[in-house]
Amino acid sequence: KGKVAFVYPGAYSSYLGIAQPLFRLFPKILASSVIKSITSSRVASVEKLLYPRSLNALTKRQLEKLEQQLTENPLFMLESGVGFSAWVSAILKDYFGMQPQYCFGFSLGEISMAIAQGIWTDFNLTSSGLNSSELFTKRLSGNKDAVREYWGLANAEVKGDFWRNYVLMAEVSEVEKQIENEPKVYLTQINTPKEVVIAGDRAACQRVINAIGCNAITAPFDFVMHCKPMVSEYDEFVKLHTLPIGNQPEIDFYSAGEYGLFKLESEAIGHSIAKNLCQKFDFPRIVNRLYADDARIFVEAGAGNACSRWIGEIL
Protein backbone atom coordinates (compact mmCIF):
# COMPACT_ATOMS: atom_id res chain seq x y z
CA LYS A 1 0.00 0.00 0.00
CA GLY A 2 1.40 3.35 -0.96
CA LYS A 3 3.96 4.28 -3.59
CA VAL A 4 7.60 3.27 -4.19
CA ALA A 5 10.44 5.82 -4.01
CA PHE A 6 14.01 5.15 -5.12
CA VAL A 7 16.61 7.08 -3.14
CA TYR A 8 20.09 7.59 -4.59
CA PRO A 9 22.92 7.90 -2.02
CA GLY A 10 25.61 10.57 -2.13
CA ALA A 11 29.10 10.42 -3.60
CA TYR A 12 30.81 8.60 -0.74
CA SER A 13 29.17 5.19 -0.86
CA SER A 14 31.67 3.41 -3.11
CA TYR A 15 34.49 1.12 -1.91
CA LEU A 16 37.17 -1.32 -3.09
CA GLY A 17 35.73 -4.37 -4.83
CA ILE A 18 32.22 -2.93 -5.11
CA ALA A 19 29.83 -5.06 -7.19
CA GLN A 20 32.58 -7.36 -8.46
CA PRO A 21 30.26 -10.31 -9.32
CA LEU A 22 27.37 -8.11 -10.52
CA PHE A 23 27.48 -8.79 -14.28
CA ARG A 24 27.97 -12.52 -13.74
CA LEU A 25 24.92 -12.64 -11.48
CA PHE A 26 22.77 -10.29 -13.57
CA PRO A 27 24.01 -10.51 -17.19
CA LYS A 28 20.84 -8.98 -18.71
CA ILE A 29 21.79 -5.51 -17.48
CA LEU A 30 24.65 -5.43 -20.00
CA ALA A 31 22.00 -4.80 -22.67
CA SER A 32 20.70 -1.67 -20.89
CA SER A 33 21.36 1.54 -22.85
CA VAL A 34 22.20 3.34 -19.60
CA ILE A 35 24.77 0.67 -18.68
CA LYS A 36 26.29 0.75 -22.17
CA SER A 37 26.74 4.51 -21.86
CA ILE A 38 28.56 4.12 -18.52
CA THR A 39 30.75 1.12 -19.39
CA SER A 40 31.95 2.77 -22.60
CA SER A 41 33.37 5.84 -20.86
CA ARG A 42 35.48 6.10 -17.70
CA VAL A 43 35.32 2.48 -16.60
CA ALA A 44 38.76 1.62 -18.01
CA SER A 45 40.50 4.01 -15.62
CA VAL A 46 38.13 3.91 -12.64
CA GLU A 47 38.06 0.10 -12.44
CA LYS A 48 41.81 -0.11 -11.80
CA LEU A 49 41.31 1.80 -8.55
CA LEU A 50 38.20 -0.19 -7.60
CA TYR A 51 39.63 -3.61 -8.45
CA PRO A 52 43.41 -3.53 -7.83
CA ARG A 53 45.49 -6.32 -9.44
CA SER A 54 48.44 -8.05 -7.80
CA LEU A 55 50.40 -11.24 -8.41
CA ASN A 56 50.41 -11.79 -4.65
CA ALA A 57 47.61 -11.39 -2.13
CA LEU A 58 47.47 -7.79 -0.96
CA THR A 59 48.19 -7.23 2.73
CA LYS A 60 45.76 -5.45 5.01
CA ARG A 61 48.03 -2.40 5.04
CA GLN A 62 48.25 -2.34 1.23
CA LEU A 63 44.46 -2.55 0.98
CA GLU A 64 44.06 0.29 3.48
CA LYS A 65 46.44 2.44 1.42
CA LEU A 66 44.48 1.68 -1.78
CA GLU A 67 41.21 2.45 0.00
CA GLN A 68 42.64 5.79 1.11
CA GLN A 69 43.73 6.61 -2.45
CA LEU A 70 40.19 5.89 -3.61
CA THR A 71 38.46 7.99 -0.94
CA GLU A 72 40.85 10.90 -1.48
CA ASN A 73 39.71 11.17 -5.09
CA PRO A 74 36.17 12.65 -5.04
CA LEU A 75 35.73 12.25 -8.80
CA PHE A 76 36.51 8.52 -8.72
CA MET A 77 34.16 8.11 -5.76
CA LEU A 78 31.41 10.04 -7.53
CA GLU A 79 31.75 8.23 -10.84
CA SER A 80 31.95 4.74 -9.35
CA GLY A 81 28.96 5.52 -7.12
CA VAL A 82 26.97 6.76 -10.12
CA GLY A 83 27.86 3.61 -12.05
CA PHE A 84 26.79 1.31 -9.25
CA SER A 85 23.50 3.16 -8.77
CA ALA A 86 22.77 2.75 -12.47
CA TRP A 87 23.49 -1.00 -12.24
CA VAL A 88 21.24 -1.38 -9.19
CA SER A 89 18.42 0.52 -10.93
CA ALA A 90 18.71 -1.71 -13.99
CA ILE A 91 18.65 -4.87 -11.84
CA LEU A 92 15.59 -3.72 -9.89
CA LYS A 93 13.78 -2.92 -13.13
CA ASP A 94 14.88 -5.79 -15.41
CA TYR A 95 15.04 -8.64 -12.88
CA PHE A 96 12.49 -7.71 -10.25
CA GLY A 97 10.05 -5.62 -12.30
CA MET A 98 10.23 -2.82 -9.74
CA GLN A 99 9.16 0.55 -11.11
CA PRO A 100 9.30 3.55 -8.76
CA GLN A 101 6.67 6.26 -8.78
CA TYR A 102 9.14 8.69 -7.16
CA CYS A 103 12.92 9.24 -7.20
CA PHE A 104 15.18 11.53 -5.20
CA GLY A 105 18.84 11.78 -4.28
CA PHE A 106 20.99 12.51 -1.25
CA SER A 107 23.21 15.49 -2.17
CA LEU A 108 25.27 14.42 -5.22
CA GLY A 109 22.91 11.46 -5.50
CA GLU A 110 20.74 13.67 -7.72
CA ILE A 111 23.39 13.20 -10.43
CA SER A 112 23.17 9.41 -10.00
CA MET A 113 19.38 9.66 -10.21
CA ALA A 114 19.45 11.59 -13.51
CA ILE A 115 21.84 9.09 -15.12
CA ALA A 116 20.38 5.88 -13.66
CA GLN A 117 16.85 6.78 -14.72
CA GLY A 118 17.92 7.80 -18.23
CA ILE A 119 17.15 11.52 -17.96
CA TRP A 120 20.71 12.03 -19.21
CA THR A 121 21.77 9.34 -21.68
CA ASP A 122 25.35 10.41 -22.45
CA PHE A 123 27.48 9.57 -19.41
CA ASN A 124 30.61 10.52 -21.38
CA LEU A 125 29.36 14.10 -21.53
CA THR A 126 28.79 14.22 -17.76
CA SER A 127 32.10 12.52 -17.00
CA SER A 128 34.25 14.64 -19.35
CA GLY A 129 32.68 17.82 -17.97
CA LEU A 130 33.45 16.90 -14.36
CA ASN A 131 36.98 15.74 -15.19
CA SER A 132 37.85 18.89 -17.14
CA SER A 133 36.53 21.18 -14.39
CA GLU A 134 38.62 22.39 -11.44
CA LEU A 135 35.70 21.90 -9.03
CA PHE A 136 36.93 18.68 -7.45
CA THR A 137 40.65 19.23 -8.00
CA LYS A 138 41.31 22.81 -6.84
CA ARG A 139 38.15 24.72 -6.02
CA LEU A 140 36.32 22.45 -3.54
CA SER A 141 38.95 19.79 -2.95
CA GLY A 142 42.75 19.81 -2.87
CA ASN A 143 43.80 23.41 -2.20
CA LYS A 144 40.14 24.42 -1.69
CA ASP A 145 40.61 27.76 -3.43
CA ALA A 146 36.91 28.65 -3.13
CA VAL A 147 37.19 28.62 0.68
CA ARG A 148 40.48 30.51 0.71
CA GLU A 149 38.93 33.25 -1.41
CA TYR A 150 35.76 33.41 0.70
CA TRP A 151 37.76 33.63 3.94
CA GLY A 152 40.29 36.04 2.44
CA LEU A 153 43.23 33.70 2.96
CA ALA A 154 46.41 33.61 0.92
CA ASN A 155 48.05 30.28 0.20
CA ALA A 156 51.04 31.33 2.29
CA GLU A 157 48.85 32.05 5.32
CA VAL A 158 47.29 28.61 5.65
CA LYS A 159 48.90 25.42 4.44
CA GLY A 160 47.80 21.82 4.62
CA ASP A 161 44.57 20.43 6.01
CA PHE A 162 42.76 23.52 7.30
CA TRP A 163 39.22 22.29 6.47
CA ARG A 164 37.42 19.36 8.07
CA ASN A 165 33.98 17.74 7.95
CA TYR A 166 32.58 16.09 11.10
CA VAL A 167 29.56 13.88 11.75
CA LEU A 168 27.89 14.83 15.04
CA MET A 169 25.35 12.86 17.01
CA ALA A 170 23.48 15.91 18.27
CA GLU A 171 20.17 17.76 18.03
CA VAL A 172 19.95 20.14 15.07
CA SER A 173 18.83 23.07 17.25
CA GLU A 174 21.77 22.57 19.61
CA VAL A 175 24.27 22.59 16.76
CA GLU A 176 22.68 25.68 15.20
CA LYS A 177 22.96 27.49 18.53
CA GLN A 178 26.65 26.65 19.00
CA ILE A 179 27.77 27.67 15.51
CA GLU A 180 26.21 31.14 15.81
CA ASN A 181 29.46 32.42 17.32
CA GLU A 182 31.74 30.52 14.94
CA PRO A 183 31.78 32.29 11.55
CA LYS A 184 34.02 29.60 10.03
CA VAL A 185 31.81 26.63 10.95
CA TYR A 186 28.83 25.57 8.83
CA LEU A 187 25.95 23.15 9.30
CA THR A 188 26.17 21.42 5.93
CA GLN A 189 23.95 18.34 6.21
CA ILE A 190 21.07 17.23 8.37
CA ASN A 191 20.96 13.43 8.07
CA THR A 192 18.35 12.93 10.81
CA PRO A 193 17.03 15.23 13.56
CA LYS A 194 19.83 13.84 15.76
CA GLU A 195 22.68 13.35 13.27
CA VAL A 196 24.27 16.22 11.39
CA VAL A 197 27.44 17.18 9.53
CA ILE A 198 29.38 20.34 10.27
CA ALA A 199 32.34 21.63 8.29
CA GLY A 200 34.89 24.41 8.34
CA ASP A 201 37.98 25.46 10.24
CA ARG A 202 39.33 22.46 12.19
CA ALA A 203 39.90 24.26 15.50
CA ALA A 204 36.55 26.06 15.32
CA CYS A 205 34.73 22.78 14.62
CA GLN A 206 36.41 21.20 17.64
CA ARG A 207 35.24 24.09 19.82
CA VAL A 208 31.65 23.48 18.68
CA ILE A 209 31.93 19.74 19.37
CA ASN A 210 33.42 20.35 22.81
CA ALA A 211 30.76 22.92 23.70
CA ILE A 212 27.96 20.49 22.79
CA GLY A 213 29.71 17.53 24.42
CA CYS A 214 28.44 15.09 21.78
CA ASN A 215 29.91 12.07 20.04
CA ALA A 216 31.61 13.11 16.81
CA ILE A 217 33.75 11.49 14.13
CA THR A 218 35.73 12.89 11.23
CA ALA A 219 33.73 12.41 8.03
CA PRO A 220 35.28 10.13 5.35
CA PHE A 221 35.38 13.03 2.86
CA ASP A 222 37.18 16.37 3.08
CA PHE A 223 35.81 18.29 0.10
CA VAL A 224 33.61 21.38 0.48
CA MET A 225 29.86 21.07 -0.07
CA HIS A 226 26.55 22.58 1.09
CA CYS A 227 27.85 25.85 2.55
CA LYS A 228 28.38 29.56 1.79
CA PRO A 229 32.11 29.38 0.91
CA MET A 230 31.24 27.38 -2.22
CA VAL A 231 28.48 29.63 -3.58
CA SER A 232 31.06 31.07 -5.98
CA GLU A 233 30.93 27.72 -7.80
CA TYR A 234 27.18 27.87 -8.48
CA ASP A 235 27.53 28.85 -12.16
CA GLU A 236 30.05 26.08 -12.78
CA PHE A 237 27.66 23.50 -11.31
CA VAL A 238 24.86 24.85 -13.52
CA LYS A 239 27.07 24.62 -16.62
CA LEU A 240 28.20 21.07 -15.86
CA HIS A 241 24.66 19.81 -15.24
CA THR A 242 22.79 21.62 -18.01
CA LEU A 243 22.72 18.64 -20.35
CA PRO A 244 20.47 17.32 -23.12
CA ILE A 245 17.38 15.48 -21.89
CA GLY A 246 17.38 11.90 -23.18
CA ASN A 247 14.15 10.55 -21.68
CA GLN A 248 11.29 11.77 -19.54
CA PRO A 249 10.18 8.71 -17.57
CA GLU A 250 6.71 8.66 -16.03
CA ILE A 251 8.20 9.20 -12.58
CA ASP A 252 7.98 12.16 -10.23
CA PHE A 253 11.54 13.32 -9.54
CA TYR A 254 12.32 15.44 -6.49
CA SER A 255 15.21 17.80 -5.81
CA ALA A 256 16.55 19.37 -2.63
CA GLY A 257 17.14 22.51 -4.67
CA GLU A 258 13.55 23.58 -4.02
CA TYR A 259 12.50 20.59 -1.88
CA GLY A 260 9.90 19.83 -4.47
CA LEU A 261 9.48 18.37 -7.95
CA PHE A 262 12.48 18.21 -10.27
CA LYS A 263 11.46 20.03 -13.46
CA LEU A 264 12.61 17.92 -16.42
CA GLU A 265 14.00 20.74 -18.49
CA SER A 266 17.70 20.97 -19.29
CA GLU A 267 18.50 24.33 -17.69
CA ALA A 268 16.06 23.85 -14.80
CA ILE A 269 17.84 20.61 -13.83
CA GLY A 270 21.21 22.41 -13.87
CA HIS A 271 19.91 25.09 -11.50
CA SER A 272 18.18 22.56 -9.20
CA ILE A 273 21.36 20.52 -8.75
CA ALA A 274 23.51 23.65 -8.28
CA LYS A 275 21.14 25.08 -5.66
CA ASN A 276 20.98 21.73 -3.85
CA LEU A 277 24.79 21.49 -3.65
CA CYS A 278 25.41 25.12 -2.66
CA GLN A 279 22.99 25.26 0.29
CA LYS A 280 22.49 23.26 3.49
CA PHE A 281 21.12 19.79 2.73
CA ASP A 282 18.12 18.81 4.86
CA PHE A 283 17.40 15.10 4.33
CA PRO A 284 14.45 14.86 6.79
CA ARG A 285 12.73 17.70 4.92
CA ILE A 286 12.76 15.95 1.54
CA VAL A 287 11.96 12.53 3.06
CA ASN A 288 8.92 13.96 4.85
CA ARG A 289 7.85 15.65 1.60
CA LEU A 290 7.90 12.27 -0.17
CA TYR A 291 6.01 10.66 2.71
CA ALA A 292 3.37 13.40 2.56
CA ASP A 293 2.99 12.59 -1.15
CA ASP A 294 2.20 8.93 -0.27
CA ALA A 295 5.65 7.33 -0.63
CA ARG A 296 5.64 4.32 1.70
CA ILE A 297 8.33 2.01 0.31
CA PHE A 298 11.84 3.48 0.07
CA VAL A 299 14.45 1.56 -1.90
CA GLU A 300 18.09 2.63 -1.70
CA ALA A 301 19.43 2.34 -5.25
CA GLY A 302 23.11 2.34 -4.41
CA ALA A 303 25.84 0.98 -2.19
CA GLY A 304 25.50 0.63 1.55
CA ASN A 305 22.45 1.43 3.65
CA ALA A 306 23.10 4.93 5.07
CA CYS A 307 20.00 6.48 3.47
CA SER A 308 17.87 3.50 4.54
CA ARG A 309 19.02 3.89 8.14
CA TRP A 310 18.38 7.63 8.14
CA ILE A 311 14.92 7.24 6.55
CA GLY A 312 14.07 4.66 9.21
CA GLU A 313 15.00 7.13 11.94
CA ILE A 314 13.25 10.07 10.28
CA LEU A 315 9.96 8.21 9.81
Tab-separated table of C-alpha atoms in Angstrom:
chain	number	residue	atom	x	y	z
A	1	LYS	CA	0.000	0.000	0.000
A	2	GLY	CA	1.404	3.352	-0.957
A	3	LYS	CA	3.964	4.277	-3.593
A	4	VAL	CA	7.600	3.272	-4.188
A	5	ALA	CA	10.438	5.815	-4.007
A	6	PHE	CA	14.012	5.145	-5.116
A	7	VAL	CA	16.611	7.080	-3.137
A	8	TYR	CA	20.094	7.586	-4.590
A	9	PRO	CA	22.921	7.899	-2.021
A	10	GLY	CA	25.610	10.566	-2.133
A	11	ALA	CA	29.099	10.420	-3.604
A	12	TYR	CA	30.806	8.604	-0.737
A	13	SER	CA	29.168	5.188	-0.860
A	14	SER	CA	31.672	3.408	-3.114
A	15	TYR	CA	34.492	1.124	-1.908
A	16	LEU	CA	37.173	-1.322	-3.087
A	17	GLY	CA	35.735	-4.373	-4.833
A	18	ILE	CA	32.220	-2.934	-5.108
A	19	ALA	CA	29.829	-5.060	-7.190
A	20	GLN	CA	32.583	-7.359	-8.457
A	21	PRO	CA	30.255	-10.306	-9.323
A	22	LEU	CA	27.375	-8.106	-10.520
A	23	PHE	CA	27.483	-8.790	-14.277
A	24	ARG	CA	27.966	-12.515	-13.735
A	25	LEU	CA	24.916	-12.637	-11.477
A	26	PHE	CA	22.765	-10.290	-13.572
A	27	PRO	CA	24.007	-10.507	-17.194
A	28	LYS	CA	20.837	-8.978	-18.714
A	29	ILE	CA	21.785	-5.507	-17.480
A	30	LEU	CA	24.653	-5.432	-20.004
A	31	ALA	CA	22.001	-4.798	-22.673
A	32	SER	CA	20.700	-1.673	-20.893
A	33	SER	CA	21.355	1.542	-22.848
A	34	VAL	CA	22.199	3.336	-19.598
A	35	ILE	CA	24.769	0.673	-18.676
A	36	LYS	CA	26.287	0.750	-22.171
A	37	SER	CA	26.742	4.509	-21.858
A	38	ILE	CA	28.556	4.124	-18.525
A	39	THR	CA	30.746	1.123	-19.388
A	40	SER	CA	31.949	2.768	-22.596
A	41	SER	CA	33.366	5.840	-20.857
A	42	ARG	CA	35.477	6.101	-17.704
A	43	VAL	CA	35.315	2.482	-16.602
A	44	ALA	CA	38.755	1.621	-18.010
A	45	SER	CA	40.499	4.009	-15.616
A	46	VAL	CA	38.126	3.912	-12.642
A	47	GLU	CA	38.055	0.104	-12.442
A	48	LYS	CA	41.814	-0.107	-11.802
A	49	LEU	CA	41.312	1.795	-8.550
A	50	LEU	CA	38.202	-0.190	-7.597
A	51	TYR	CA	39.628	-3.615	-8.448
A	52	PRO	CA	43.414	-3.532	-7.831
A	53	ARG	CA	45.491	-6.316	-9.439
A	54	SER	CA	48.438	-8.052	-7.802
A	55	LEU	CA	50.399	-11.242	-8.412
A	56	ASN	CA	50.405	-11.789	-4.645
A	57	ALA	CA	47.609	-11.390	-2.126
A	58	LEU	CA	47.474	-7.787	-0.962
A	59	THR	CA	48.190	-7.231	2.727
A	60	LYS	CA	45.761	-5.447	5.007
A	61	ARG	CA	48.027	-2.397	5.043
A	62	GLN	CA	48.251	-2.343	1.231
A	63	LEU	CA	44.462	-2.552	0.978
A	64	GLU	CA	44.061	0.287	3.476
A	65	LYS	CA	46.439	2.436	1.417
A	66	LEU	CA	44.481	1.685	-1.781
A	67	GLU	CA	41.210	2.448	0.004
A	68	GLN	CA	42.635	5.786	1.105
A	69	GLN	CA	43.734	6.611	-2.454
A	70	LEU	CA	40.191	5.892	-3.610
A	71	THR	CA	38.461	7.995	-0.939
A	72	GLU	CA	40.854	10.898	-1.479
A	73	ASN	CA	39.705	11.175	-5.093
A	74	PRO	CA	36.172	12.655	-5.038
A	75	LEU	CA	35.729	12.249	-8.801
A	76	PHE	CA	36.509	8.524	-8.721
A	77	MET	CA	34.160	8.114	-5.760
A	78	LEU	CA	31.406	10.037	-7.530
A	79	GLU	CA	31.748	8.228	-10.842
A	80	SER	CA	31.955	4.743	-9.349
A	81	GLY	CA	28.957	5.520	-7.121
A	82	VAL	CA	26.974	6.759	-10.116
A	83	GLY	CA	27.858	3.610	-12.052
A	84	PHE	CA	26.794	1.312	-9.246
A	85	SER	CA	23.499	3.164	-8.769
A	86	ALA	CA	22.774	2.747	-12.470
A	87	TRP	CA	23.487	-0.998	-12.245
A	88	VAL	CA	21.240	-1.382	-9.193
A	89	SER	CA	18.424	0.522	-10.927
A	90	ALA	CA	18.709	-1.706	-13.988
A	91	ILE	CA	18.653	-4.866	-11.842
A	92	LEU	CA	15.588	-3.720	-9.888
A	93	LYS	CA	13.781	-2.922	-13.134
A	94	ASP	CA	14.882	-5.793	-15.413
A	95	TYR	CA	15.043	-8.640	-12.883
A	96	PHE	CA	12.494	-7.709	-10.248
A	97	GLY	CA	10.051	-5.618	-12.297
A	98	MET	CA	10.227	-2.818	-9.737
A	99	GLN	CA	9.164	0.546	-11.106
A	100	PRO	CA	9.305	3.549	-8.762
A	101	GLN	CA	6.673	6.262	-8.780
A	102	TYR	CA	9.135	8.689	-7.162
A	103	CYS	CA	12.915	9.240	-7.205
A	104	PHE	CA	15.175	11.528	-5.205
A	105	GLY	CA	18.840	11.777	-4.279
A	106	PHE	CA	20.989	12.510	-1.254
A	107	SER	CA	23.206	15.487	-2.168
A	108	LEU	CA	25.273	14.422	-5.219
A	109	GLY	CA	22.908	11.456	-5.504
A	110	GLU	CA	20.738	13.673	-7.719
A	111	ILE	CA	23.390	13.196	-10.434
A	112	SER	CA	23.169	9.406	-9.996
A	113	MET	CA	19.378	9.661	-10.213
A	114	ALA	CA	19.454	11.587	-13.506
A	115	ILE	CA	21.837	9.088	-15.116
A	116	ALA	CA	20.375	5.884	-13.662
A	117	GLN	CA	16.855	6.781	-14.722
A	118	GLY	CA	17.925	7.802	-18.234
A	119	ILE	CA	17.147	11.517	-17.961
A	120	TRP	CA	20.711	12.025	-19.210
A	121	THR	CA	21.770	9.339	-21.676
A	122	ASP	CA	25.348	10.415	-22.448
A	123	PHE	CA	27.482	9.574	-19.412
A	124	ASN	CA	30.613	10.519	-21.382
A	125	LEU	CA	29.355	14.103	-21.531
A	126	THR	CA	28.788	14.215	-17.762
A	127	SER	CA	32.105	12.519	-17.004
A	128	SER	CA	34.247	14.640	-19.348
A	129	GLY	CA	32.684	17.824	-17.967
A	130	LEU	CA	33.450	16.897	-14.361
A	131	ASN	CA	36.977	15.740	-15.186
A	132	SER	CA	37.853	18.886	-17.136
A	133	SER	CA	36.531	21.183	-14.394
A	134	GLU	CA	38.616	22.390	-11.436
A	135	LEU	CA	35.700	21.904	-9.033
A	136	PHE	CA	36.926	18.685	-7.451
A	137	THR	CA	40.650	19.231	-8.001
A	138	LYS	CA	41.313	22.806	-6.837
A	139	ARG	CA	38.152	24.724	-6.019
A	140	LEU	CA	36.322	22.452	-3.539
A	141	SER	CA	38.953	19.791	-2.952
A	142	GLY	CA	42.746	19.811	-2.865
A	143	ASN	CA	43.802	23.411	-2.201
A	144	LYS	CA	40.143	24.419	-1.692
A	145	ASP	CA	40.610	27.763	-3.427
A	146	ALA	CA	36.910	28.650	-3.126
A	147	VAL	CA	37.185	28.620	0.684
A	148	ARG	CA	40.478	30.507	0.711
A	149	GLU	CA	38.929	33.253	-1.410
A	150	TYR	CA	35.763	33.413	0.699
A	151	TRP	CA	37.762	33.631	3.936
A	152	GLY	CA	40.295	36.038	2.436
A	153	LEU	CA	43.232	33.696	2.961
A	154	ALA	CA	46.408	33.608	0.922
A	155	ASN	CA	48.051	30.275	0.202
A	156	ALA	CA	51.044	31.325	2.287
A	157	GLU	CA	48.852	32.047	5.317
A	158	VAL	CA	47.292	28.612	5.646
A	159	LYS	CA	48.897	25.417	4.443
A	160	GLY	CA	47.800	21.817	4.616
A	161	ASP	CA	44.574	20.429	6.007
A	162	PHE	CA	42.756	23.519	7.303
A	163	TRP	CA	39.216	22.294	6.470
A	164	ARG	CA	37.417	19.362	8.072
A	165	ASN	CA	33.980	17.742	7.948
A	166	TYR	CA	32.583	16.092	11.101
A	167	VAL	CA	29.562	13.884	11.746
A	168	LEU	CA	27.892	14.835	15.038
A	169	MET	CA	25.348	12.856	17.013
A	170	ALA	CA	23.482	15.910	18.273
A	171	GLU	CA	20.173	17.756	18.034
A	172	VAL	CA	19.952	20.137	15.070
A	173	SER	CA	18.833	23.066	17.247
A	174	GLU	CA	21.773	22.566	19.609
A	175	VAL	CA	24.274	22.586	16.757
A	176	GLU	CA	22.683	25.675	15.204
A	177	LYS	CA	22.962	27.489	18.535
A	178	GLN	CA	26.654	26.646	18.998
A	179	ILE	CA	27.768	27.671	15.505
A	180	GLU	CA	26.207	31.141	15.806
A	181	ASN	CA	29.457	32.419	17.320
A	182	GLU	CA	31.737	30.525	14.944
A	183	PRO	CA	31.782	32.286	11.546
A	184	LYS	CA	34.024	29.598	10.027
A	185	VAL	CA	31.811	26.634	10.949
A	186	TYR	CA	28.828	25.575	8.829
A	187	LEU	CA	25.955	23.155	9.302
A	188	THR	CA	26.166	21.422	5.926
A	189	GLN	CA	23.952	18.338	6.208
A	190	ILE	CA	21.072	17.226	8.372
A	191	ASN	CA	20.958	13.430	8.069
A	192	THR	CA	18.348	12.934	10.808
A	193	PRO	CA	17.029	15.230	13.559
A	194	LYS	CA	19.834	13.840	15.760
A	195	GLU	CA	22.684	13.348	13.266
A	196	VAL	CA	24.272	16.224	11.386
A	197	VAL	CA	27.437	17.178	9.525
A	198	ILE	CA	29.381	20.343	10.273
A	199	ALA	CA	32.344	21.632	8.287
A	200	GLY	CA	34.888	24.410	8.339
A	201	ASP	CA	37.977	25.465	10.243
A	202	ARG	CA	39.327	22.464	12.194
A	203	ALA	CA	39.900	24.264	15.496
A	204	ALA	CA	36.552	26.056	15.323
A	205	CYS	CA	34.726	22.778	14.618
A	206	GLN	CA	36.406	21.200	17.638
A	207	ARG	CA	35.236	24.094	19.822
A	208	VAL	CA	31.653	23.483	18.679
A	209	ILE	CA	31.929	19.736	19.366
A	210	ASN	CA	33.424	20.345	22.814
A	211	ALA	CA	30.759	22.920	23.700
A	212	ILE	CA	27.956	20.491	22.794
A	213	GLY	CA	29.706	17.527	24.417
A	214	CYS	CA	28.439	15.087	21.783
A	215	ASN	CA	29.906	12.066	20.037
A	216	ALA	CA	31.606	13.111	16.805
A	217	ILE	CA	33.754	11.485	14.132
A	218	THR	CA	35.726	12.894	11.228
A	219	ALA	CA	33.734	12.406	8.031
A	220	PRO	CA	35.285	10.134	5.355
A	221	PHE	CA	35.379	13.032	2.860
A	222	ASP	CA	37.180	16.371	3.078
A	223	PHE	CA	35.808	18.292	0.103
A	224	VAL	CA	33.613	21.378	0.480
A	225	MET	CA	29.861	21.068	-0.065
A	226	HIS	CA	26.550	22.577	1.089
A	227	CYS	CA	27.846	25.850	2.554
A	228	LYS	CA	28.378	29.557	1.795
A	229	PRO	CA	32.110	29.378	0.914
A	230	MET	CA	31.245	27.378	-2.221
A	231	VAL	CA	28.476	29.625	-3.576
A	232	SER	CA	31.065	31.074	-5.983
A	233	GLU	CA	30.928	27.716	-7.804
A	234	TYR	CA	27.175	27.867	-8.482
A	235	ASP	CA	27.526	28.851	-12.155
A	236	GLU	CA	30.054	26.076	-12.776
A	237	PHE	CA	27.661	23.500	-11.314
A	238	VAL	CA	24.864	24.850	-13.523
A	239	LYS	CA	27.074	24.620	-16.621
A	240	LEU	CA	28.197	21.066	-15.859
A	241	HIS	CA	24.656	19.815	-15.245
A	242	THR	CA	22.791	21.616	-18.010
A	243	LEU	CA	22.719	18.641	-20.347
A	244	PRO	CA	20.469	17.323	-23.125
A	245	ILE	CA	17.376	15.484	-21.894
A	246	GLY	CA	17.378	11.904	-23.176
A	247	ASN	CA	14.154	10.549	-21.679
A	248	GLN	CA	11.294	11.774	-19.537
A	249	PRO	CA	10.185	8.708	-17.566
A	250	GLU	CA	6.715	8.662	-16.032
A	251	ILE	CA	8.201	9.204	-12.585
A	252	ASP	CA	7.984	12.163	-10.229
A	253	PHE	CA	11.540	13.322	-9.543
A	254	TYR	CA	12.322	15.439	-6.490
A	255	SER	CA	15.211	17.797	-5.806
A	256	ALA	CA	16.550	19.371	-2.628
A	257	GLY	CA	17.140	22.508	-4.666
A	258	GLU	CA	13.551	23.576	-4.018
A	259	TYR	CA	12.497	20.589	-1.880
A	260	GLY	CA	9.899	19.828	-4.475
A	261	LEU	CA	9.482	18.369	-7.945
A	262	PHE	CA	12.481	18.208	-10.273
A	263	LYS	CA	11.462	20.035	-13.458
A	264	LEU	CA	12.607	17.919	-16.418
A	265	GLU	CA	14.002	20.744	-18.492
A	266	SER	CA	17.698	20.967	-19.286
A	267	GLU	CA	18.499	24.331	-17.687
A	268	ALA	CA	16.062	23.853	-14.796
A	269	ILE	CA	17.844	20.613	-13.827
A	270	GLY	CA	21.206	22.409	-13.865
A	271	HIS	CA	19.908	25.087	-11.498
A	272	SER	CA	18.179	22.558	-9.204
A	273	ILE	CA	21.362	20.524	-8.747
A	274	ALA	CA	23.510	23.649	-8.277
A	275	LYS	CA	21.138	25.076	-5.665
A	276	ASN	CA	20.982	21.733	-3.855
A	277	LEU	CA	24.795	21.493	-3.646
A	278	CYS	CA	25.406	25.122	-2.657
A	279	GLN	CA	22.994	25.255	0.285
A	280	LYS	CA	22.494	23.255	3.488
A	281	PHE	CA	21.117	19.793	2.731
A	282	ASP	CA	18.116	18.805	4.864
A	283	PHE	CA	17.397	15.100	4.330
A	284	PRO	CA	14.449	14.865	6.788
A	285	ARG	CA	12.729	17.699	4.921
A	286	ILE	CA	12.760	15.953	1.542
A	287	VAL	CA	11.960	12.525	3.057
A	288	ASN	CA	8.922	13.965	4.846
A	289	ARG	CA	7.846	15.655	1.602
A	290	LEU	CA	7.898	12.271	-0.172
A	291	TYR	CA	6.007	10.661	2.707
A	292	ALA	CA	3.365	13.404	2.559
A	293	ASP	CA	2.990	12.593	-1.147
A	294	ASP	CA	2.204	8.933	-0.272
A	295	ALA	CA	5.646	7.330	-0.633
A	296	ARG	CA	5.637	4.324	1.702
A	297	ILE	CA	8.330	2.006	0.313
A	298	PHE	CA	11.835	3.480	0.068
A	299	VAL	CA	14.453	1.555	-1.899
A	300	GLU	CA	18.088	2.625	-1.704
A	301	ALA	CA	19.429	2.335	-5.254
A	302	GLY	CA	23.111	2.344	-4.413
A	303	ALA	CA	25.844	0.975	-2.193
A	304	GLY	CA	25.499	0.626	1.554
A	305	ASN	CA	22.452	1.435	3.647
A	306	ALA	CA	23.100	4.926	5.066
A	307	CYS	CA	20.003	6.476	3.469
A	308	SER	CA	17.871	3.505	4.536
A	309	ARG	CA	19.025	3.890	8.142
A	310	TRP	CA	18.380	7.631	8.138
A	311	ILE	CA	14.923	7.244	6.551
A	312	GLY	CA	14.073	4.663	9.210
A	313	GLU	CA	15.004	7.129	11.937
A	314	ILE	CA	13.247	10.068	10.275
A	315	LEU	CA	9.959	8.206	9.807
